[in-house]
Tab-separated table of C-alpha atoms in Angstrom:
chain	number	residue	atom	x	y	z
J	1	MET	CA	24.636	8.972	11.441
J	2	SER	CA	26.616	11.525	9.192
J	3	GLU	CA	29.237	8.977	8.741
J	4	TRP	CA	26.765	6.260	7.764
J	5	ARG	CA	25.270	8.775	5.193
J	6	GLU	CA	29.031	9.255	3.600
J	7	ARG	CA	29.555	5.621	3.500
J	8	LEU	CA	26.273	4.687	2.014
J	9	LYS	CA	26.778	7.350	-0.864
J	10	SER	CA	30.273	6.044	-1.459
J	11	GLY	CA	28.998	2.674	-2.468
J	12	ALA	CA	26.634	1.247	-5.136
J	13	GLU	CA	23.135	1.725	-4.578
J	14	ILE	CA	22.433	-1.599	-3.447
J	15	LEU	CA	19.415	-1.084	-1.239
J	16	ARG	CA	17.333	0.827	-3.878
J	17	GLN	CA	14.233	-0.941	-4.890
J	18	GLN	CA	15.064	-3.985	-3.177
J	19	ALA	CA	13.230	-6.379	-0.654
J	20	VAL	CA	14.308	-8.791	2.155
J	21	ARG	CA	13.068	-12.338	1.489
J	22	ILE	CA	12.914	-14.769	4.401
J	23	PRO	CA	12.224	-18.556	4.125
J	24	LEU	CA	9.636	-20.264	6.255
J	25	PRO	CA	11.019	-23.764	6.740
J	26	ASP	CA	8.560	-24.862	9.286
J	27	VAL	CA	5.609	-24.089	11.432
J	28	ALA	CA	7.675	-22.426	14.119
J	29	ALA	CA	9.098	-19.722	11.476
J	30	GLU	CA	5.253	-19.168	10.313
J	31	ARG	CA	4.466	-18.850	14.005
J	32	SER	CA	7.031	-16.249	14.549
J	33	LEU	CA	5.874	-14.221	11.450
J	34	HIS	CA	2.316	-14.570	12.385
J	35	GLU	CA	3.079	-13.232	15.834
J	36	ASN	CA	5.056	-10.444	14.383
J	37	MET	CA	2.337	-9.384	12.127
J	38	MET	CA	-0.192	-9.381	15.129
J	39	ARG	CA	2.113	-6.995	16.823
J	40	ILE	CA	2.047	-4.704	13.747
J	41	ALA	CA	-1.829	-4.917	13.734
J	42	ALA	CA	-1.834	-4.083	17.228
J	43	ALA	CA	0.163	-0.962	16.735
J	44	GLY	CA	-2.441	-0.089	14.023
J	45	ASP	CA	-5.191	-0.500	16.639
J	46	ARG	CA	-3.113	1.796	19.222
J	47	LYS	CA	-2.903	4.301	16.417
J	48	SER	CA	-6.598	4.393	15.685
J	49	LYS	CA	-7.285	4.950	19.282
J	50	LEU	CA	-4.748	7.653	19.859
J	51	LEU	CA	-6.060	9.705	16.530
J	52	ASP	CA	-9.491	9.486	18.038
J	53	ASP	CA	-8.466	10.814	21.571
J	54	PRO	CA	-9.172	14.547	21.530
J	55	ASP	CA	-6.780	15.047	24.307
J	56	VAL	CA	-3.679	13.474	22.203
J	57	PRO	CA	-2.208	15.616	19.616
J	58	VAL	CA	-1.206	14.278	16.310
J	59	THR	CA	2.743	15.026	17.188
J	60	GLU	CA	2.224	12.377	19.866
J	61	VAL	CA	0.485	9.894	17.697
J	62	TYR	CA	3.324	10.355	15.168
J	63	GLU	CA	6.176	10.112	17.812
J	64	ASP	CA	4.601	7.051	19.328
J	65	GLU	CA	4.392	5.245	15.865
J	66	LEU	CA	7.999	6.272	15.070
J	67	ALA	CA	9.333	4.938	18.272
J	68	GLU	CA	7.523	1.403	17.828
J	69	MET	CA	9.215	1.401	14.197
J	70	ARG	CA	12.557	2.260	15.701
J	71	ARG	CA	12.081	-0.486	18.346
J	72	SER	CA	11.151	-2.880	15.738
J	73	PHE	CA	13.981	-2.147	13.478
J	74	GLU	CA	16.580	-2.460	16.113
J	75	HIS	CA	15.418	-5.501	17.369
J	76	ARG	CA	15.707	-6.986	13.874
J	77	LEU	CA	19.259	-5.601	13.555
J	78	GLN	CA	20.323	-7.426	16.623
J	79	GLN	CA	18.457	-10.534	15.737
J	80	VAL	CA	20.481	-10.628	12.226
J	81	ALA	CA	23.556	-9.177	13.132
J	82	GLY	CA	24.033	-8.996	16.836
J	83	GLU	CA	24.920	-6.031	19.021
J	84	ASN	CA	27.650	-5.042	16.469
J	85	TYR	CA	25.072	-4.321	13.543
J	86	TYR	CA	26.879	-0.986	12.524
J	87	ASP	CA	30.200	-2.791	11.998
J	88	VAL	CA	28.675	-5.659	10.109
J	89	ALA	CA	26.557	-3.141	7.817
J	90	THR	CA	29.494	-0.882	7.302
J	91	ALA	CA	31.601	-4.003	6.306
J	92	TYR	CA	29.181	-5.018	3.559
J	93	LEU	CA	28.908	-1.540	2.171
J	94	ASP	CA	32.827	-1.477	2.233
J	95	GLY	CA	32.976	-4.775	0.271
J	96	GLU	CA	34.822	-6.328	3.183
J	97	ARG	CA	31.942	-8.991	3.359
J	98	ASP	CA	29.401	-10.470	0.850
J	99	ASP	CA	27.003	-12.374	2.851
J	100	TRP	CA	23.039	-12.293	3.533
J	101	ILE	CA	23.684	-10.987	7.165
J	102	GLY	CA	25.778	-8.278	5.979
J	103	ALA	CA	23.156	-7.289	3.178
J	104	LEU	CA	20.291	-7.354	5.574
J	105	ALA	CA	22.071	-5.339	8.266
J	106	ALA	CA	22.957	-2.605	5.710
J	107	TYR	CA	19.144	-2.770	4.413
J	108	TYR	CA	17.642	-2.571	8.003
J	109	LEU	CA	20.095	0.134	9.287
J	110	GLU	CA	19.495	2.476	6.472
J	111	CYS	CA	15.735	2.086	7.161
J	112	TYR	CA	16.369	2.610	10.702
J	113	TYR	CA	18.319	5.833	10.181
J	114	ARG	CA	15.741	6.986	7.868
J	115	LEU	CA	12.997	6.693	10.520
J	116	GLN	CA	15.298	8.603	12.968
J	117	GLU	CA	14.779	11.644	10.415
J	118	ARG	CA	11.274	11.130	9.567
J	119	TYR	CA	9.747	13.342	12.064
J	120	THR	CA	11.341	16.319	10.600
J	121	VAL	CA	11.344	15.371	6.921
J	122	ASP	CA	8.331	16.588	4.951
J	123	GLU	CA	7.164	15.390	1.757
J	124	GLU	CA	8.434	11.904	2.273
J	125	PHE	CA	6.374	8.893	2.469
J	126	PHE	CA	7.160	5.404	4.452
J	127	PHE	CA	6.368	2.577	2.144
J	128	LEU	CA	6.124	-1.026	3.618
J	129	VAL	CA	4.752	-3.981	1.803
J	130	ILE	CA	4.775	-7.494	3.326
J	131	LEU	CA	3.712	-10.682	1.230
J	132	ARG	CA	3.599	-14.177	2.115
J	133	TYR	CA	4.411	-16.986	-0.446
J	134	PRO	CA	4.363	-20.675	0.285
J	135	ASP	CA	7.869	-21.166	1.793
J	136	CYS	CA	8.742	-17.465	2.503
J	137	PHE	CA	7.901	-13.971	2.970
J	138	THR	CA	9.174	-10.616	1.498
J	139	VAL	CA	9.468	-7.329	3.323
J	140	ASN	CA	9.975	-4.186	1.082
J	141	LEU	CA	10.487	-0.868	2.624
J	142	SER	CA	11.173	2.282	0.755
J	143	PHE	CA	11.132	6.024	1.280
J	144	LEU	CA	9.041	7.693	-1.453
J	145	THR	CA	8.266	11.278	-2.709
J	146	GLY	CA	5.547	12.179	-4.999
J	147	ASP	CA	1.792	12.908	-4.882
J	148	ILE	CA	-0.362	10.357	-3.156
J	149	GLY	CA	-3.305	9.186	-4.463
J	150	SER	CA	-7.168	9.839	-3.448
J	151	GLU	CA	-7.394	6.581	-1.948
J	152	ALA	CA	-5.298	7.790	1.110
J	153	VAL	CA	-7.386	9.080	4.316
J	154	ARG	CA	-5.736	12.675	5.266
J	155	TYR	CA	-5.904	14.242	8.281
J	156	GLU	CA	-4.749	17.727	9.606
J	157	SER	CA	-2.325	18.498	12.694
J	158	ALA	CA	-3.485	22.004	14.361
J	159	LYS	CA	0.362	21.681	15.881
J	160	HIS	CA	1.596	21.734	12.255
J	161	VAL	CA	-0.325	24.811	11.054
J	162	GLY	CA	1.856	27.775	11.207
J	163	ALA	CA	-0.854	30.376	10.527
J	164	ASP	CA	-1.432	33.280	13.294
J	165	LEU	CA	-4.834	32.745	13.937
J	166	ASP	CA	-7.396	34.787	16.163
J	167	GLU	CA	-9.358	32.965	19.125
J	168	HIS	CA	-12.351	31.963	16.900
J	169	ASN	CA	-10.523	30.734	13.806
J	170	GLN	CA	-8.252	28.776	16.283
J	171	LYS	CA	-11.217	26.838	17.418
J	172	GLN	CA	-12.551	26.319	13.978
J	173	LEU	CA	-9.254	24.857	13.085
J	174	TYR	CA	-8.869	22.644	15.805
J	175	ALA	CA	-12.713	21.273	15.337
J	176	ASP	CA	-11.665	20.576	11.647
J	177	CYS	CA	-8.401	18.793	12.573
J	178	GLN	CA	-10.317	16.766	15.179
J	179	TYR	CA	-13.109	15.779	12.389
J	180	SER	CA	-10.293	14.735	9.914
J	181	GLN	CA	-8.594	12.661	12.816
J	182	HIS	CA	-11.606	11.121	13.714
J	183	ALA	CA	-12.206	9.874	10.063
J	184	ALA	CA	-8.563	8.649	9.990
J	185	ALA	CA	-9.165	6.681	13.222
J	186	GLU	CA	-12.146	4.963	11.494
J	187	TYR	CA	-10.124	4.492	8.375
J	188	LEU	CA	-7.406	2.600	10.420
J	189	ASP	CA	-9.983	0.659	12.557
J	190	ARG	CA	-11.746	-0.743	9.622
J	191	ASN	CA	-8.633	-1.557	7.620
J	192	VAL	CA	-6.057	-2.936	10.187
J	193	ASP	CA	-7.780	-6.203	9.852
J	194	CYS	CA	-6.341	-6.802	6.443
J	195	ILE	CA	-2.932	-7.429	8.245
J	196	ARG	CA	-4.627	-10.452	10.497
J	197	ASP	CA	-6.278	-11.835	7.420
J	198	ALA	CA	-3.087	-12.067	5.347
J	199	PHE	CA	-1.044	-13.798	8.041
J	200	PRO	CA	-3.674	-16.121	9.809
J	201	ASP	CA	-2.451	-18.403	12.473
J	202	PRO	CA	-0.635	-21.516	10.998
J	203	GLU	CA	-1.906	-23.689	13.861
J	204	THR	CA	-5.522	-23.055	13.036
J	205	THR	CA	-5.524	-22.148	9.355
J	206	PRO	CA	-5.198	-24.801	6.560
J	207	PHE	CA	-1.848	-24.539	4.722
J	208	GLU	CA	-4.049	-24.064	1.350
J	209	GLN	CA	-5.410	-21.017	2.972
J	210	ARG	CA	-2.429	-19.162	4.284
J	211	GLN	CA	0.022	-19.783	1.135
J	212	TYR	CA	-0.630	-16.152	-0.151
J	213	GLY	CA	-1.445	-12.872	1.570
J	214	GLY	CA	-0.236	-9.236	1.961
J	215	PHE	CA	-0.900	-5.681	2.719
J	216	VAL	CA	0.684	-2.286	2.114
J	217	HIS	CA	1.068	0.523	4.534
J	218	ILE	CA	2.054	4.033	3.502
J	219	THR	CA	2.245	6.904	5.857
J	220	GLY	CA	3.768	10.406	5.807
J	221	ARG	CA	2.805	14.066	5.801
J	222	ASN	CA	3.183	17.358	3.618
J	223	GLY	CA	3.157	20.237	5.964
J	224	SER	CA	0.128	19.986	8.322
J	225	THR	CA	-1.509	17.164	6.379
J	226	PHE	CA	-0.871	13.660	7.075
J	227	ALA	CA	-1.734	10.723	4.833
J	228	GLU	CA	-2.228	7.389	5.296
J	229	ILE	CA	-3.004	3.962	3.361
J	230	LEU	CA	-3.323	0.731	4.687
J	231	ASP	CA	-4.548	-1.826	2.374
J	232	SER	CA	-4.521	-5.614	1.379
J	233	ARG	CA	-1.854	-6.623	-1.532
J	234	SER	CA	-2.014	-9.789	-3.476
J	235	PRO	CA	1.636	-11.397	-4.227
J	236	ASP	CA	2.335	-12.970	-7.745
J	237	PRO	CA	2.406	-16.798	-7.536
J	238	ASP	CA	5.141	-16.983	-10.214
J	239	ARG	CA	7.298	-14.348	-8.187
J	240	PHE	CA	9.910	-17.061	-7.262
J	241	THR	CA	11.058	-19.949	-9.191
J	242	ASP	CA	13.957	-20.912	-6.608
J	243	PRO	CA	13.184	-22.334	-3.212
J	244	ALA	CA	14.017	-20.154	-0.237
J	245	SER	CA	17.119	-21.493	1.343
J	246	THR	CA	18.666	-18.518	3.261
J	247	PRO	CA	17.553	-14.978	3.891
J	248	GLY	CA	18.747	-12.354	1.624
J	249	LEU	CA	17.981	-9.170	-0.751
J	250	VAL	CA	16.051	-9.495	-3.829
J	251	SER	CA	14.404	-7.243	-6.281
J	252	GLU	CA	11.369	-5.309	-5.051
J	253	GLY	CA	8.910	-7.339	-7.303
J	254	PRO	CA	5.700	-6.752	-9.432
J	255	ALA	CA	3.480	-6.373	-6.461
J	256	ALA	CA	5.596	-3.400	-4.816
J	257	LYS	CA	5.689	-1.707	-8.082
J	258	ARG	CA	2.259	-2.028	-8.796
J	259	ALA	CA	1.556	-0.537	-5.171
J	260	LYS	CA	3.746	2.313	-6.074
J	261	ARG	CA	1.846	2.909	-9.481
J	262	ASP	CA	-1.579	2.541	-7.791
J	263	PHE	CA	-1.211	5.052	-4.920
J	264	PHE	CA	1.361	7.500	-6.138
J	265	ALA	CA	1.574	9.892	-8.931
J	266	ASP	CA	5.105	10.274	-10.137
J	267	ALA	CA	6.641	8.311	-7.148
J	268	GLU	CA	10.418	8.589	-6.856
J	269	THR	CA	12.101	6.499	-4.436
J	270	VAL	CA	14.668	8.102	-2.033
J	271	VAL	CA	15.925	4.694	-0.738
């Protein structure tokens, strides 16, 4: 990982404030997108249930979510670039190749390594916006610092509180944490359908009703306080003037920029 960090620093900031654009040439591609989004929604359902279980500490919920994200990124890397995705990504950063496969491999690998570090990194938020357009979809992944807004649901982890408390205060702390986790579970349970609504089944939904849709998911922590946002996002119909032909990197777009402004004060993009 340290070798990758040095290699990334030595090149231009090609990944900052960019997104992946993937064509949707046929119903089969739309079906694949729909199924992937249903897996993300199912992961949200699972997180809601785990948060609401008093026998499951937040640390385990967080680890479970990170493990699922890492598996997803590794799967995408192998789909894009094969088993040798690291070599493909580093060749792109070194200027030895200039194709969409190398670009996407570098983008996904940086996000994969960032996720490896997330459990120990404080005050950094994972920011995801996925948007559907008539002939493509975009995936914007960022890691942000800044003050997340009041729209976020916040919940506490007793295991992350470093205070030395007596038995009475420990019980009160645990009860307070359970209350906040229950509120977060209810929030996720209410909002996770925004993912399903944004990416309906292409075989049962008319094309006119599935051309546009999207959602934003933000998750991270500051000390013992975790924060989460899951909400619908509307793509800009005039975002692209050229047809989607091959996958590639594009600028992050106005919808992602609006989400950062809407949900953060003084957001700064780490990558």
